[in-house]
């Protein structure tokens, strides 16, 4: 089992498999002028499989595939198939924007993918276009339908943005009425490739909860699973649940169980750090398995206590990189 220097059990890897994406979400990327990582600087599938195999042997039980958009990377299904056959992993989850995912859902189900996070910030086609700068709303909704039809547990990630999708808070909550979906409202973070959009975050976790309580006064608090980043609730009579992720306020760092790898192989022990070591470069220099394991152990032995400390350690490099280079 893996523990960090603060006694936190670490058993979860978030693996960003590409920085490429076919959407341009306002909160994640600028509309134009994106410098993608050169292809040769991206981790290969072989490199990613080696890392996951090593980490699974050290105590990582769950892997989330994210990006950029995972399904824009060629041969992604072959990679997922190889991952699904790896010994030691208990769970493989995927976060996707849903634009290319619907036709792949039956195959994902066959591989044993039991849970998918689908990003939907709005249920309005026009607002979808304004937020993502692409006209793909219909395809995303087809993915939601396919996931539900195939009984894949589905969480909806919705970033709450001032002046953009306030009108969607309640309609998104209403999705939980007749479908077993879990809607997760996420505080917007300044990982957008440009720098902070606001002086002060208006839609923080407290305000989101207030808004839900105003309309659903009988909303009930649920016990949160261990290491959950969301604070979860149920609206009586609804099949699904709603949750709030205080990603900017960082209320959950005390139980954080995750490591992150960027598409270039940069290890992050906190979402807010700048990356603590490049594992891909080390492997390309010919490092042995033991040397790679040692780097993971050293990084965990020097982990920031929380996202605020990790942010301080960035010194003169404020958070501004695109979330597509991190994976969320
Ligand atoms: N492309 C996939 C998707 O959108 O689901 C996976 C990658 S995306 C970077 C992962 C998650 O990060 C998405 O749910 C997205 O909403 C969230 N995200 C991206 N930028 C964010 C930001 N600035 N603040 C909060 N969440 C963000
Ligand atoms: Fe692409 Fe996901 Fe970022 Fe949107 S949030 S631009 S879908 S990587």
Coordinates of C-alpha atoms and ligand atoms in Angstrom, one line a residue:
X1 CA 0.0 0.0 0.0
X2 CA 1.2 3.5 -0.8
X3 CA 1.1 6.3 1.8
X4 CA 2.3 9.9 1.5
X5 CA 4.3 12.0 4.1
X6 CA 0.9 13.1 5.6
X7 CA -0.3 9.5 6.2
X8 CA -2.8 9.6 3.3
X9 CA -3.4 6.3 1.6
X10 CA -2.8 6.8 -2.2
X11 CA -4.5 4.2 -4.5
X12 CA -5.8 6.2 -7.4
X13 CA -4.1 7.3 -10.6
X14 CA -5.5 9.9 -13.0
X15 CA -3.8 9.3 -16.4
X16 CA -4.2 12.1 -19.0
X17 CA -3.6 10.2 -22.3
X18 CA -3.6 13.2 -24.6
X19 CA -3.7 17.0 -24.5
X20 CA -5.7 17.1 -27.8
X21 CA -9.4 17.9 -27.8
X22 CA -12.2 18.4 -30.3
X23 CA -14.0 21.0 -28.1
X24 CA -12.7 24.3 -26.8
X25 CA -14.5 24.7 -23.4
X26 CA -14.3 28.2 -22.1
X27 CA -13.0 27.2 -18.7
X28 CA -10.4 24.8 -20.1
X29 CA -8.8 26.2 -23.2
X30 CA -8.6 29.4 -25.2
X31 CA -10.5 29.4 -28.5
X32 CA -7.3 29.7 -30.6
X33 CA -3.6 29.7 -30.3
X34 CA -3.2 26.4 -28.4
X35 CA 0.3 24.9 -28.5
X36 CA -0.2 21.1 -28.4
X37 CA 2.6 19.0 -27.1
X38 CA 4.6 17.6 -30.0
X39 CA 3.7 14.0 -30.7
X40 CA 7.1 12.6 -29.7
X41 CA 6.8 14.2 -26.3
X42 CA 3.5 12.4 -25.5
X43 CA 3.8 9.1 -23.6
X44 CA 3.4 6.1 -25.8
X45 CA 0.8 3.5 -24.9
X46 CA 3.7 1.1 -24.1
X47 CA 5.1 3.7 -21.6
X48 CA 1.7 4.2 -20.0
X49 CA 1.1 0.5 -19.7
X50 CA 4.5 0.1 -18.0
X51 CA 3.8 2.9 -15.5
X52 CA 0.4 1.5 -14.7
X53 CA 1.8 -2.0 -14.3
X54 CA 4.4 -0.7 -11.8
X55 CA 2.0 1.4 -9.9
X56 CA -0.6 -1.4 -9.7
X57 CA 2.2 -3.5 -8.1
X58 CA 2.7 -0.8 -5.6
X59 CA -0.9 -0.4 -4.5
X60 CA -2.7 1.7 -7.1
X61 CA -6.1 0.1 -7.6
X62 CA -8.1 2.5 -9.6
X63 CA -7.1 4.4 -12.8
X64 CA -9.1 7.1 -14.5
X65 CA -8.4 7.8 -18.2
X66 CA -8.8 11.4 -19.0
X67 CA -7.2 14.1 -21.2
X68 CA -7.7 16.2 -23.4
X69 CA -10.4 14.1 -24.9
X70 CA -9.3 10.4 -24.6
X71 CA -11.2 9.3 -27.7
X72 CA -9.5 11.6 -30.1
X73 CA -6.3 9.6 -29.6
X74 CA -5.8 6.9 -32.2
X75 CA -6.2 3.3 -31.0
X76 CA -7.6 4.3 -27.6
X77 CA -9.9 1.3 -27.5
X78 CA -6.9 -1.1 -27.9
X79 CA -5.1 0.7 -25.1
X80 CA -8.2 0.4 -22.9
X81 CA -8.5 -3.3 -23.7
X82 CA -4.9 -3.9 -22.6
X83 CA -5.5 -1.9 -19.5
X84 CA -8.7 -3.8 -18.7
X85 CA -6.7 -7.0 -18.7
X86 CA -4.0 -5.8 -16.4
X87 CA -3.7 -7.7 -13.1
X88 CA -4.1 -5.8 -9.9
X89 CA -6.4 -3.0 -11.1
X90 CA -9.8 -3.0 -9.5
X91 CA -11.4 -0.2 -11.5
X92 CA -10.9 1.7 -14.7
X93 CA -13.0 4.8 -15.2
X94 CA -13.1 7.3 -18.0
X95 CA -13.8 11.0 -18.2
X96 CA -15.0 12.0 -21.6
X97 CA -16.7 14.9 -23.3
X98 CA -19.0 12.4 -25.0
X99 CA -18.7 13.7 -28.6
X100 CA -17.2 10.5 -30.0
X101 CA -18.2 8.1 -27.3
X102 CA -21.7 6.9 -28.0
X103 CA -20.8 4.2 -30.6
X104 CA -18.1 2.9 -28.3
X105 CA -20.3 2.3 -25.3
X106 CA -21.2 -1.4 -26.0
X107 CA -17.5 -2.2 -26.4
X108 CA -16.6 -0.3 -23.2
X109 CA -19.2 -2.3 -21.4
X110 CA -17.7 -5.5 -22.7
X111 CA -14.3 -4.6 -21.4
X112 CA -15.7 -4.1 -18.0
X113 CA -15.7 -0.3 -17.7
X114 CA -18.3 0.2 -15.1
X115 CA -18.2 3.9 -14.6
X116 CA -17.9 7.0 -16.9
X117 CA -17.8 10.7 -16.1
X118 CA -19.5 12.6 -18.9
X119 CA -18.9 16.4 -19.0
X120 CA -22.2 18.3 -19.6
X121 CA -22.3 21.9 -18.4
X122 CA -25.6 22.7 -20.0
X123 CA -28.8 21.1 -21.4
X124 CA -29.3 24.0 -23.8
X125 CA -27.9 23.5 -27.3
X126 CA -27.1 27.2 -27.8
X127 CA -25.4 27.5 -24.4
X128 CA -23.5 24.3 -25.2
X129 CA -22.1 26.0 -28.3
X130 CA -21.2 29.2 -26.4
X131 CA -19.3 27.2 -23.7
X132 CA -17.6 24.6 -25.9
X133 CA -17.4 26.6 -29.1
X134 CA -18.5 23.6 -31.0
X135 CA -21.9 22.3 -32.2
X136 CA -21.8 18.8 -30.7
X137 CA -24.6 18.9 -28.1
X138 CA -26.6 16.1 -29.9
X139 CA -23.7 13.7 -29.8
X140 CA -23.1 14.2 -26.2
X141 CA -26.7 13.5 -25.3
X142 CA -26.5 10.4 -27.4
X143 CA -23.6 9.3 -25.2
X144 CA -25.6 9.9 -22.1
X145 CA -28.5 7.8 -23.5
X146 CA -26.1 5.0 -24.5
X147 CA -24.4 4.9 -21.1
X148 CA -27.7 4.7 -19.3
X149 CA -29.0 2.0 -21.7
X150 CA -26.0 -0.2 -21.1
X151 CA -26.1 0.2 -17.4
X152 CA -22.8 2.0 -17.0
X153 CA -22.7 4.1 -13.9
X154 CA -22.7 7.7 -15.1
X155 CA -21.6 10.8 -13.4
X156 CA -22.2 14.2 -15.1
X157 CA -19.5 16.8 -14.5
X158 CA -20.8 20.3 -14.8
X159 CA -18.5 23.3 -14.2
X160 CA -20.6 26.2 -12.8
X161 CA -19.7 29.4 -14.5
X162 CA -20.7 32.9 -13.7
X163 CA -22.7 34.4 -16.6
X164 CA -22.6 31.2 -18.6
X165 CA -24.7 28.3 -17.2
X166 CA -26.4 29.5 -14.0
X167 CA -29.7 28.7 -15.7
X168 CA -28.7 25.0 -16.0
X169 CA -28.1 24.3 -12.3
X170 CA -31.7 23.2 -11.7
X171 CA -32.4 21.4 -15.0
X172 CA -29.2 19.4 -14.5
X173 CA -30.4 18.4 -11.0
X174 CA -33.7 17.4 -12.6
X175 CA -31.8 14.8 -14.7
X176 CA -31.5 12.8 -11.5
X177 CA -35.2 12.5 -11.1
X178 CA -35.9 9.7 -13.6
X179 CA -32.4 8.5 -14.3
X180 CA -29.8 7.0 -12.0
X181 CA -27.2 9.6 -12.9
X182 CA -25.0 11.5 -10.4
X183 CA -24.7 15.2 -11.3
X184 CA -21.5 16.8 -9.9
X185 CA -21.3 20.6 -9.9
X186 CA -17.6 21.6 -10.0
X187 CA -16.2 25.0 -8.9
X188 CA -14.4 26.6 -11.8
X189 CA -10.6 26.7 -11.4
X190 CA -8.2 29.0 -13.3
X191 CA -6.8 26.1 -15.4
X192 CA -7.9 27.5 -18.7
X193 CA -4.7 28.3 -20.6
X194 CA -5.2 32.1 -20.0
X195 CA -5.2 32.7 -16.3
X196 CA -7.9 33.6 -13.8
X197 CA -11.3 34.6 -15.3
X198 CA -12.5 36.3 -12.1
X199 CA -11.2 38.3 -9.2
X200 CA -13.4 36.3 -6.8
X201 CA -15.2 33.0 -7.5
X202 CA -18.9 33.8 -7.3
X203 CA -20.1 30.2 -7.7
X204 CA -18.3 28.5 -4.9
X205 CA -19.6 25.3 -3.2
X206 CA -21.6 27.2 -0.6
X207 CA -23.5 29.2 -3.2
X208 CA -24.2 26.2 -5.3
X209 CA -25.6 24.4 -2.3
X210 CA -27.7 27.4 -1.4
X211 CA -29.2 27.5 -4.9
X212 CA -30.1 23.8 -4.7
X213 CA -31.6 24.2 -1.2
X214 CA -33.7 27.1 -2.4
X215 CA -35.4 24.9 -4.9
X216 CA -35.2 21.6 -3.2
X217 CA -35.7 22.4 0.5
X218 CA -36.0 18.8 1.4
X219 CA -32.6 17.8 -0.2
X220 CA -30.8 15.3 2.1
X221 CA -27.1 15.0 2.8
X222 CA -25.7 11.6 2.0
X223 CA -22.6 10.0 3.6
X224 CA -19.7 10.6 1.3
X225 CA -17.5 7.6 0.3
X226 CA -13.9 7.7 1.6
X227 CA -11.7 10.1 -0.3
X228 CA -14.6 11.5 -2.1
X229 CA -14.0 14.9 -3.7
X230 CA -17.8 15.6 -3.9
X231 CA -20.1 16.4 -1.0
X232 CA -23.2 14.4 -2.0
X233 CA -26.9 14.9 -1.6
X234 CA -30.2 13.3 -2.6
X235 CA -33.4 15.0 -3.6
X236 CA -36.2 12.9 -2.1
X237 CA -37.9 10.8 -4.8
X238 CA -35.1 11.1 -7.3
X239 CA -33.2 8.1 -8.6
X240 CA -29.8 9.8 -8.9
X241 CA -27.8 12.1 -6.7
X242 CA -26.3 15.5 -6.8
X243 CA -22.8 16.5 -5.5
X244 CA -20.7 19.5 -5.2
X245 CA -16.9 19.5 -5.9
X246 CA -15.1 22.3 -4.1
X247 CA -12.2 22.1 -6.5
X248 CA -11.2 25.8 -6.1
X249 CA -12.0 26.0 -2.4
X250 CA -10.1 22.8 -1.8
X251 CA -12.0 21.4 1.1
X252 CA -11.1 17.7 0.5
X253 CA -7.3 17.7 0.4
X254 CA -7.1 16.0 3.8
X255 CA -8.2 12.7 2.3
X256 CA -6.7 13.0 -1.2
X257 CA -5.8 9.6 -2.5
X258 CA -4.7 10.5 -6.0
X259 CA -1.7 10.8 -8.3
X260 CA -1.8 12.4 -11.7
X261 CA 0.3 11.9 -14.9
X262 CA 0.2 14.5 -17.6
X263 CA 0.3 13.4 -21.3
X264 CA 4.0 14.3 -21.3
X265 CA 4.6 12.0 -18.4
X266 CA 4.9 14.7 -15.7
X267 CA 4.0 13.3 -12.3
X268 CA 1.8 15.5 -10.2
X269 CA 1.1 14.7 -6.6
X270 CA -1.5 17.6 -6.4
X271 CA -3.7 19.1 -9.1
X272 CA -2.2 22.5 -8.1
X273 CA 1.5 21.7 -8.4
X274 CA 3.6 22.3 -11.5
X275 CA 4.6 18.6 -11.8
X276 CA 7.3 17.1 -9.6
X277 CA 9.1 14.8 -12.0
X278 CA 9.0 13.6 -15.6
X279 CA 8.6 9.8 -15.5
X280 CA 8.6 9.4 -19.3
X281 CA 12.0 11.1 -19.7
X282 CA 13.4 8.9 -16.9
X283 CA 12.1 5.8 -18.7
X284 CA 13.5 7.0 -22.0
X285 CA 16.9 7.4 -20.4
X286 CA 16.7 3.6 -19.7
X287 CA 15.7 3.6 -16.0
X288 CA 15.0 0.2 -14.4
X289 CA 11.7 -0.6 -12.8
X290 CA 13.2 -0.1 -9.4
X291 CA 14.5 3.4 -10.3
X292 CA 11.0 4.3 -11.5
X293 CA 9.4 3.0 -8.3
X294 CA 11.9 5.0 -6.2
X295 CA 10.8 8.2 -8.0
X296 CA 7.2 7.6 -7.1
X297 CA 8.1 6.8 -3.5
X298 CA 10.3 9.9 -3.2
X299 CA 7.5 12.1 -4.7
X300 CA 5.0 10.8 -2.2
X301 CA 7.4 11.4 0.6
X302 CA 7.5 15.1 -0.2
X303 CA 3.8 15.7 -1.1
X304 CA 2.3 19.1 -0.3
X305 CA -0.2 19.0 2.6
X306 CA -2.9 20.6 0.4
X307 CA -3.6 22.4 -2.8
X308 CA -2.8 25.8 -1.2
X309 CA 0.7 24.6 -0.2
X310 CA 1.2 23.0 -3.6
X311 CA 0.2 26.3 -5.3
X312 CA 2.7 28.2 -3.0
X313 CA 5.4 25.9 -4.2
X314 CA 4.9 27.1 -7.8
X315 CA 6.5 30.5 -6.8
X316 CA 6.3 32.9 -9.7
X317 CA 4.3 30.5 -11.9
X318 CA 0.6 31.1 -11.2
X319 CA -2.0 28.5 -12.2
X320 CA -2.9 29.2 -15.8
X321 CA -2.2 26.0 -17.8
X322 CA -5.1 24.3 -19.6
X323 CA -6.8 21.5 -17.8
X324 CA -6.4 19.5 -21.0
X325 CA -2.7 19.2 -20.1
X326 CA -3.6 17.9 -16.6
X327 CA -6.8 15.8 -17.0
X328 CA -8.9 17.4 -14.3
Ligands
LIG1 N1 -12.2 16.0 -22.3 C1 -12.8 15.2 -21.2 C2 -13.9 15.9 -20.6 O1 -14.1 17.1 -20.8 O2 -14.7 15.3 -19.9 C3 -11.8 14.9 -20.2 C4 -10.7 15.9 -19.8 S1 -11.4 17.3 -18.9 C5 -10.0 18.3 -18.7 C6 -11.8 16.6 -17.3 C7 -12.7 17.4 -16.5 O3 -12.1 18.6 -16.1 C8 -14.0 17.8 -17.2 O4 -15.1 17.3 -16.5 C9 -14.0 19.3 -17.2 O5 -15.3 19.8 -17.0 C10 -13.1 19.6 -16.0 N2 -12.5 20.9 -16.1 C11 -11.7 21.4 -17.2 N3 -11.3 22.6 -16.9 C12 -11.8 23.0 -15.7 C13 -11.7 24.1 -14.9 N4 -11.0 25.2 -15.3 N5 -12.3 24.1 -13.7 C14 -13.0 23.1 -13.3 N6 -13.1 21.9 -14.0 C15 -12.5 21.9 -15.2
LIG2 FE1 -11.8 19.4 -24.1 FE2 -12.5 18.3 -21.8 FE3 -11.1 20.6 -21.9 FE4 -13.6 20.6 -22.8 S1 -12.9 20.2 -20.7 S2 -11.8 21.6 -23.8 S3 -13.9 18.7 -23.6 S4 -10.4 18.6 -22.5

